[in-house]
Short mmCIF file of C-alpha atoms in Angstrom, two decimals:
data_model
loop_
_atom_site.label_atom_id
_atom_site.label_comp_id
_atom_site.label_asym_id
_atom_site.label_seq_id
_atom_site.Cartn_x
_atom_site.Cartn_y
_atom_site.Cartn_z
CA MET A 28 -21.13 4.12 -0.18
CA ASN A 29 -19.32 6.97 2.63
CA ILE A 30 -17.70 10.34 1.86
CA VAL A 31 -15.57 11.98 4.05
CA TYR A 32 -13.23 15.05 2.63
CA SER A 33 -9.67 15.79 2.65
CA ARG A 34 -7.92 18.54 3.72
CA ASP A 35 -7.91 19.90 0.31
CA GLY A 36 -11.49 19.06 0.14
CA THR A 37 -11.20 16.07 -1.81
CA ALA A 38 -13.91 13.50 -1.64
CA ILE A 39 -13.23 9.93 0.11
CA ALA A 40 -14.78 7.33 -0.65
CA TYR A 41 -14.92 4.04 1.79
CA ASP A 42 -17.02 1.79 3.48
CA LYS A 43 -17.42 0.14 7.06
CA ILE A 44 -18.01 -2.99 7.95
CA GLY A 45 -18.25 -4.65 11.77
CA SER A 46 -17.46 -2.73 15.01
CA GLY A 47 -14.89 -2.56 17.53
CA PHE A 48 -11.44 -0.01 17.52
CA PRO A 49 -11.24 1.90 13.63
CA LEU A 50 -9.29 -0.36 11.44
CA ILE A 51 -8.32 1.35 7.90
CA LEU A 52 -6.52 -1.29 5.30
CA VAL A 53 -4.68 0.49 2.39
CA ASP A 54 -3.98 -0.56 -1.17
CA GLY A 55 -1.43 -0.92 -3.40
CA ALA A 56 -1.03 0.47 -6.61
CA LEU A 57 -3.78 -0.46 -9.35
CA CYS A 58 -6.29 -1.39 -6.60
CA SER A 59 -9.66 -0.16 -4.70
CA ARG A 60 -12.16 -0.32 -2.29
CA THR A 61 -13.65 -2.74 -4.96
CA ASN A 62 -11.15 -4.80 -6.46
CA GLY A 63 -8.14 -6.40 -4.65
CA PRO A 64 -7.71 -8.09 -1.56
CA ASN A 65 -8.62 -6.11 1.23
CA GLY A 66 -12.29 -6.27 0.76
CA PRO A 67 -11.86 -9.73 0.90
CA LEU A 68 -10.35 -9.36 4.16
CA ALA A 69 -12.21 -6.15 5.75
CA ILE A 70 -14.85 -9.20 5.39
CA LEU A 71 -13.21 -12.26 7.55
CA LEU A 72 -12.29 -8.70 10.11
CA GLN A 73 -15.34 -6.97 10.97
CA GLN A 74 -15.97 -9.60 13.71
CA TYR A 75 -13.10 -7.91 15.11
CA PHE A 76 -12.85 -4.57 14.33
CA ALA A 77 -14.60 -1.51 12.70
CA VAL A 78 -12.92 -1.91 9.12
CA ILE A 79 -13.31 0.93 6.68
CA THR A 80 -11.61 -0.15 3.11
CA TYR A 81 -10.80 3.13 1.08
CA ASP A 82 -10.91 3.75 -2.98
CA ARG A 83 -6.88 5.81 -2.36
CA ARG A 84 -7.72 9.34 -4.60
CA GLY A 85 -7.57 8.71 -8.04
CA ARG A 86 -9.60 5.28 -7.79
CA GLY A 87 -12.20 4.24 -7.46
CA ASP A 88 -15.71 6.66 -6.63
CA SER A 89 -12.68 9.07 -4.40
CA GLY A 90 -11.79 12.92 -6.06
CA ASP A 91 -8.42 13.13 -7.82
CA THR A 92 -7.04 16.40 -6.44
CA LYS A 93 -3.89 17.98 -8.66
CA PRO A 94 -1.05 17.83 -8.47
CA TYR A 95 -0.53 14.68 -6.08
CA GLU A 96 1.91 14.59 -2.96
CA ILE A 97 2.31 12.30 -0.66
CA GLU A 98 1.82 14.57 1.78
CA ARG A 99 -2.24 14.29 -0.06
CA GLY A 100 -1.91 10.96 0.81
CA VAL A 101 -1.92 11.51 4.74
CA GLU A 102 -4.28 13.62 5.22
CA ASP A 103 -6.37 11.29 3.85
CA LEU A 104 -5.40 8.66 5.62
CA SER A 105 -5.61 11.65 8.44
CA ALA A 106 -9.60 12.74 7.48
CA LEU A 107 -10.57 8.97 7.44
CA ILE A 108 -9.60 8.21 10.67
CA GLU A 109 -10.30 11.31 12.41
CA GLU A 110 -14.67 10.14 10.84
CA ALA A 111 -14.04 7.28 12.57
CA GLY A 112 -12.49 8.95 16.70
CA GLY A 113 -9.30 10.39 16.13
CA SER A 114 -7.59 6.50 16.15
CA ALA A 115 -6.74 3.98 14.53
CA PHE A 116 -5.28 0.69 13.28
CA VAL A 117 -4.13 0.68 10.10
CA TYR A 118 -2.40 -2.11 7.88
CA GLY A 119 -0.97 -1.32 4.49
CA ILE A 120 -0.19 -3.98 1.93
CA SER A 121 2.46 -3.09 -1.14
CA SER A 122 3.12 0.37 -2.00
CA GLY A 123 0.08 1.17 0.51
CA ALA A 124 2.53 0.27 2.99
CA ALA A 125 4.93 2.76 1.93
CA LEU A 126 1.66 5.20 2.64
CA ALA A 127 0.96 3.90 6.02
CA LEU A 128 5.18 3.94 7.49
CA GLU A 129 4.43 8.02 5.46
CA ALA A 130 1.20 8.73 8.17
CA ALA A 131 2.64 6.88 10.92
CA LYS A 132 5.78 8.87 10.68
CA ARG A 133 3.80 12.64 10.65
CA LEU A 134 -0.22 11.26 12.31
CA PRO A 135 -0.28 10.26 16.13
CA SER A 136 -3.76 9.08 15.30
CA ILE A 137 -2.36 5.75 14.54
CA ARG A 138 -2.13 3.75 17.26
CA LYS A 139 -0.44 0.73 15.44
CA LEU A 140 1.04 0.45 11.88
CA ALA A 141 0.90 -3.54 10.11
CA LEU A 142 2.40 -3.69 6.62
CA TYR A 143 3.59 -6.21 4.04
CA GLU A 144 5.71 -6.33 1.75
CA ALA A 145 6.69 -3.24 1.02
CA PRO A 146 8.22 -3.13 -2.41
CA PHE A 147 11.33 -1.64 -1.74
CA VAL A 148 14.98 -2.53 -3.40
CA VAL A 149 17.81 -2.82 -1.11
CA ASP A 150 20.23 -5.54 -2.33
CA ASN A 151 21.61 -6.72 -5.93
CA THR A 152 19.22 -9.74 -5.48
CA ARG A 153 17.61 -7.70 -8.05
CA ALA A 154 17.58 -4.92 -10.60
CA PRO A 155 16.94 -1.45 -8.90
CA VAL A 156 14.05 0.45 -10.40
CA PRO A 157 16.04 2.38 -13.57
CA VAL A 158 16.41 6.38 -12.73
CA ALA A 159 14.17 7.12 -15.77
CA TYR A 160 11.23 5.33 -14.36
CA LEU A 161 8.87 7.91 -13.05
CA GLU A 162 9.48 10.21 -15.74
CA GLN A 163 8.77 7.43 -18.74
CA MET A 164 5.44 6.27 -16.69
CA GLU A 165 4.35 9.73 -16.77
CA GLY A 166 5.63 9.80 -20.03
CA HIS A 167 3.24 7.25 -20.97
CA LEU A 168 0.50 8.83 -19.47
CA SER A 169 0.77 12.81 -20.79
CA ASN A 170 0.56 10.63 -24.63
CA GLU A 171 -3.25 8.05 -23.54
CA ARG A 172 -1.24 5.50 -23.18
CA ARG A 173 -2.60 2.98 -20.36
CA GLY A 174 -1.13 0.01 -21.52
CA ALA A 175 1.86 0.81 -21.92
CA ALA A 176 2.47 2.91 -18.54
CA VAL A 177 0.77 -0.89 -16.62
CA LYS A 178 3.32 -2.84 -18.76
CA GLN A 179 5.36 -0.55 -17.49
CA PHE A 180 4.79 -0.87 -13.57
CA MET A 181 4.10 -4.99 -14.01
CA ARG A 182 7.44 -5.04 -15.90
CA LYS A 183 10.08 -3.14 -14.15
CA GLY A 184 8.79 -1.91 -11.05
CA VAL A 185 7.00 -5.35 -9.58
CA GLY A 186 9.79 -7.26 -11.81
CA LEU A 187 7.57 -9.60 -14.00
CA PRO A 188 8.68 -11.79 -16.56
CA ALA A 189 8.32 -10.74 -20.18
CA PHE A 190 6.53 -13.03 -21.22
CA VAL A 191 3.73 -12.86 -19.02
CA VAL A 192 3.48 -8.85 -19.03
CA ALA A 193 3.11 -9.43 -22.87
CA MET A 194 -0.64 -11.33 -21.95
CA MET A 195 -1.48 -9.57 -19.67
CA PRO A 196 -3.58 -8.11 -21.87
CA LEU A 197 -5.04 -11.12 -22.57
CA MET A 198 -6.21 -10.88 -18.63
CA PRO A 199 -10.20 -9.86 -18.18
CA ALA A 200 -9.42 -8.01 -15.26
CA TRP A 201 -6.69 -5.70 -17.98
CA LYS A 202 -9.55 -2.66 -19.04
CA LYS A 203 -9.93 -2.47 -14.77
CA LEU A 204 -5.87 -1.99 -14.57
CA LYS A 205 -6.00 0.05 -17.25
CA SER A 206 -8.74 2.73 -15.95
CA VAL A 207 -6.14 3.21 -12.51
CA ALA A 208 -2.97 3.58 -14.63
CA HIS A 209 -3.23 7.60 -14.13
CA THR A 210 -2.33 6.81 -9.98
CA LEU A 211 0.76 4.87 -11.19
CA PRO A 212 2.74 7.73 -10.57
CA TYR A 213 1.08 8.39 -6.89
CA ASP A 214 2.58 4.94 -5.58
CA THR A 215 5.78 5.32 -8.10
CA ILE A 216 5.80 9.05 -5.26
CA LEU A 217 5.92 7.00 -2.70
CA THR A 218 8.16 3.86 -4.07
CA VAL A 219 10.25 5.24 -5.86
CA GLU A 220 13.64 6.55 -4.26
CA HIS A 221 13.61 3.32 -2.25
CA GLN A 222 14.02 1.33 -4.99
CA ARG A 223 17.47 1.74 -5.97
CA GLY A 224 19.45 -0.84 -3.96
CA THR A 225 19.68 0.41 -1.03
CA ALA A 226 19.04 0.28 2.20
CA SER A 227 19.97 3.22 3.95
CA THR A 228 17.03 5.59 2.73
CA LEU A 229 14.54 3.36 4.97
CA SER A 230 16.08 5.42 7.65
CA ARG A 231 13.41 7.92 6.75
CA TRP A 232 11.12 6.50 9.46
CA SER A 233 13.10 5.42 11.51
CA SER A 234 10.93 7.96 14.31
CA VAL A 235 7.84 5.99 13.99
CA THR A 236 7.83 4.41 17.58
CA VAL A 237 4.49 2.76 17.01
CA PRO A 238 3.73 -0.71 17.18
CA VAL A 239 5.03 -1.97 13.65
CA LEU A 240 4.45 -5.45 12.12
CA VAL A 241 6.39 -6.29 9.18
CA GLY A 242 5.48 -9.70 7.10
CA VAL A 243 7.04 -10.94 4.72
CA GLY A 244 5.58 -14.18 2.20
CA GLY A 245 7.78 -17.09 2.78
CA LYS A 246 6.92 -17.74 -0.80
CA SER A 247 8.06 -14.32 -2.11
CA PRO A 248 11.35 -13.85 -3.71
CA ALA A 249 14.52 -12.88 -2.22
CA TRP A 250 14.77 -10.00 -2.27
CA MET A 251 11.55 -8.90 -0.89
CA ARG A 252 11.68 -10.70 1.85
CA ASN A 253 15.77 -8.72 2.12
CA ALA A 254 13.82 -5.31 1.98
CA MET A 255 11.32 -6.45 5.11
CA GLN A 256 14.13 -7.42 6.97
CA SER A 257 16.10 -4.50 6.82
CA LEU A 258 12.60 -2.56 6.98
CA ALA A 259 12.10 -4.23 10.46
CA ARG A 260 15.39 -3.71 11.77
CA SER A 261 15.52 0.45 10.11
CA LEU A 262 11.36 0.86 12.84
CA PRO A 263 12.19 0.80 17.10
CA SER A 264 9.70 -0.73 17.52
CA ALA A 265 8.57 -3.20 14.54
CA ARG A 266 8.73 -6.76 14.40
CA LEU A 267 9.28 -9.26 11.09
CA GLN A 268 6.93 -12.19 10.47
CA THR A 269 6.95 -15.15 7.68
CA LEU A 270 3.98 -15.82 6.65
CA GLU A 271 4.39 -19.34 5.02
CA GLY A 272 3.56 -20.27 1.65
CA GLN A 273 2.72 -16.99 0.69
CA THR A 274 3.55 -14.37 -2.25
CA HIS A 275 3.18 -11.29 -2.52
CA ILE A 276 -0.55 -11.65 -3.72
CA ILE A 277 -1.57 -12.42 -0.19
CA LYS A 278 -4.27 -14.88 0.85
CA PRO A 279 -7.00 -12.71 3.22
CA SER A 280 -7.34 -15.95 5.50
CA ALA A 281 -3.77 -16.23 5.74
CA ILE A 282 -3.26 -12.61 7.04
CA THR A 283 -6.39 -12.56 9.31
CA PRO A 284 -5.27 -14.21 12.39
CA VAL A 285 -1.87 -12.61 12.38
CA LEU A 286 -3.62 -8.74 11.84
CA LYS A 287 -5.91 -10.19 14.40
CA ARG A 288 -3.59 -11.11 17.23
CA PHE A 289 -1.53 -8.24 16.86
CA PHE A 290 -3.45 -5.41 16.95
CA GLU A 291 -5.06 -7.49 20.16
CA GLU A 292 -2.03 -6.37 21.19
CA ALA A 293 -2.59 -3.10 21.53
CA THR A 294 -3.28 -1.76 24.87
CA ILE A 295 -5.59 1.48 23.56
CA VAL A 296 -5.33 4.54 25.72
#
């Protein structure tokens, strides 16, 4: 484990494996460098790139200076890029894709960007996230109802069926999910304005001109596929790629060749 310090002094824990041009992997909600899809993905990608996985603030071994703002997450990524040599490729999954987009909007040090299934809701193919979603989430957490916060995220944010959410406390991973529940508002702040059922808010990132790959699973629900199509259209230099047979829980072996191909097309200046 290594430590880099963000602009506000927060310690950000990271691991680096492999060699080559730096590639930073950004986790989605409730995941960390030791718990989630990016750890196994890094192992597969290390033969092509110097792969960095890190604990987003508030998770794992990273610090959690309050209050959280989107800019803090961008500054964390900026510190990692500087530590890696001053420029990098970035891959973000789920809410990590939203953070990566924000970073690419502000950081010219990001040379190329790959995104997988940012959880946006741009039409009526699923219910939008409730207006009071963030306030309800913060209410659960302020009253130490971590389990309720996770359930709200899974039911109203992810859109899982009620019976699935009801069974989650019986899962072995439930304790780990609750341990990072306090970071769910951070993911919500990143995404909630783009989960209201309209695509117009995606113009926020129209200034992101670096090459972008927008990935979506062929077996993912219509609302997700529609959202990623809209996102790709809203970015000046983006292309959409559907990974057949995949869902939001993307298999590392499925996306590794896609990322390799995309990032190796880049011209390093």
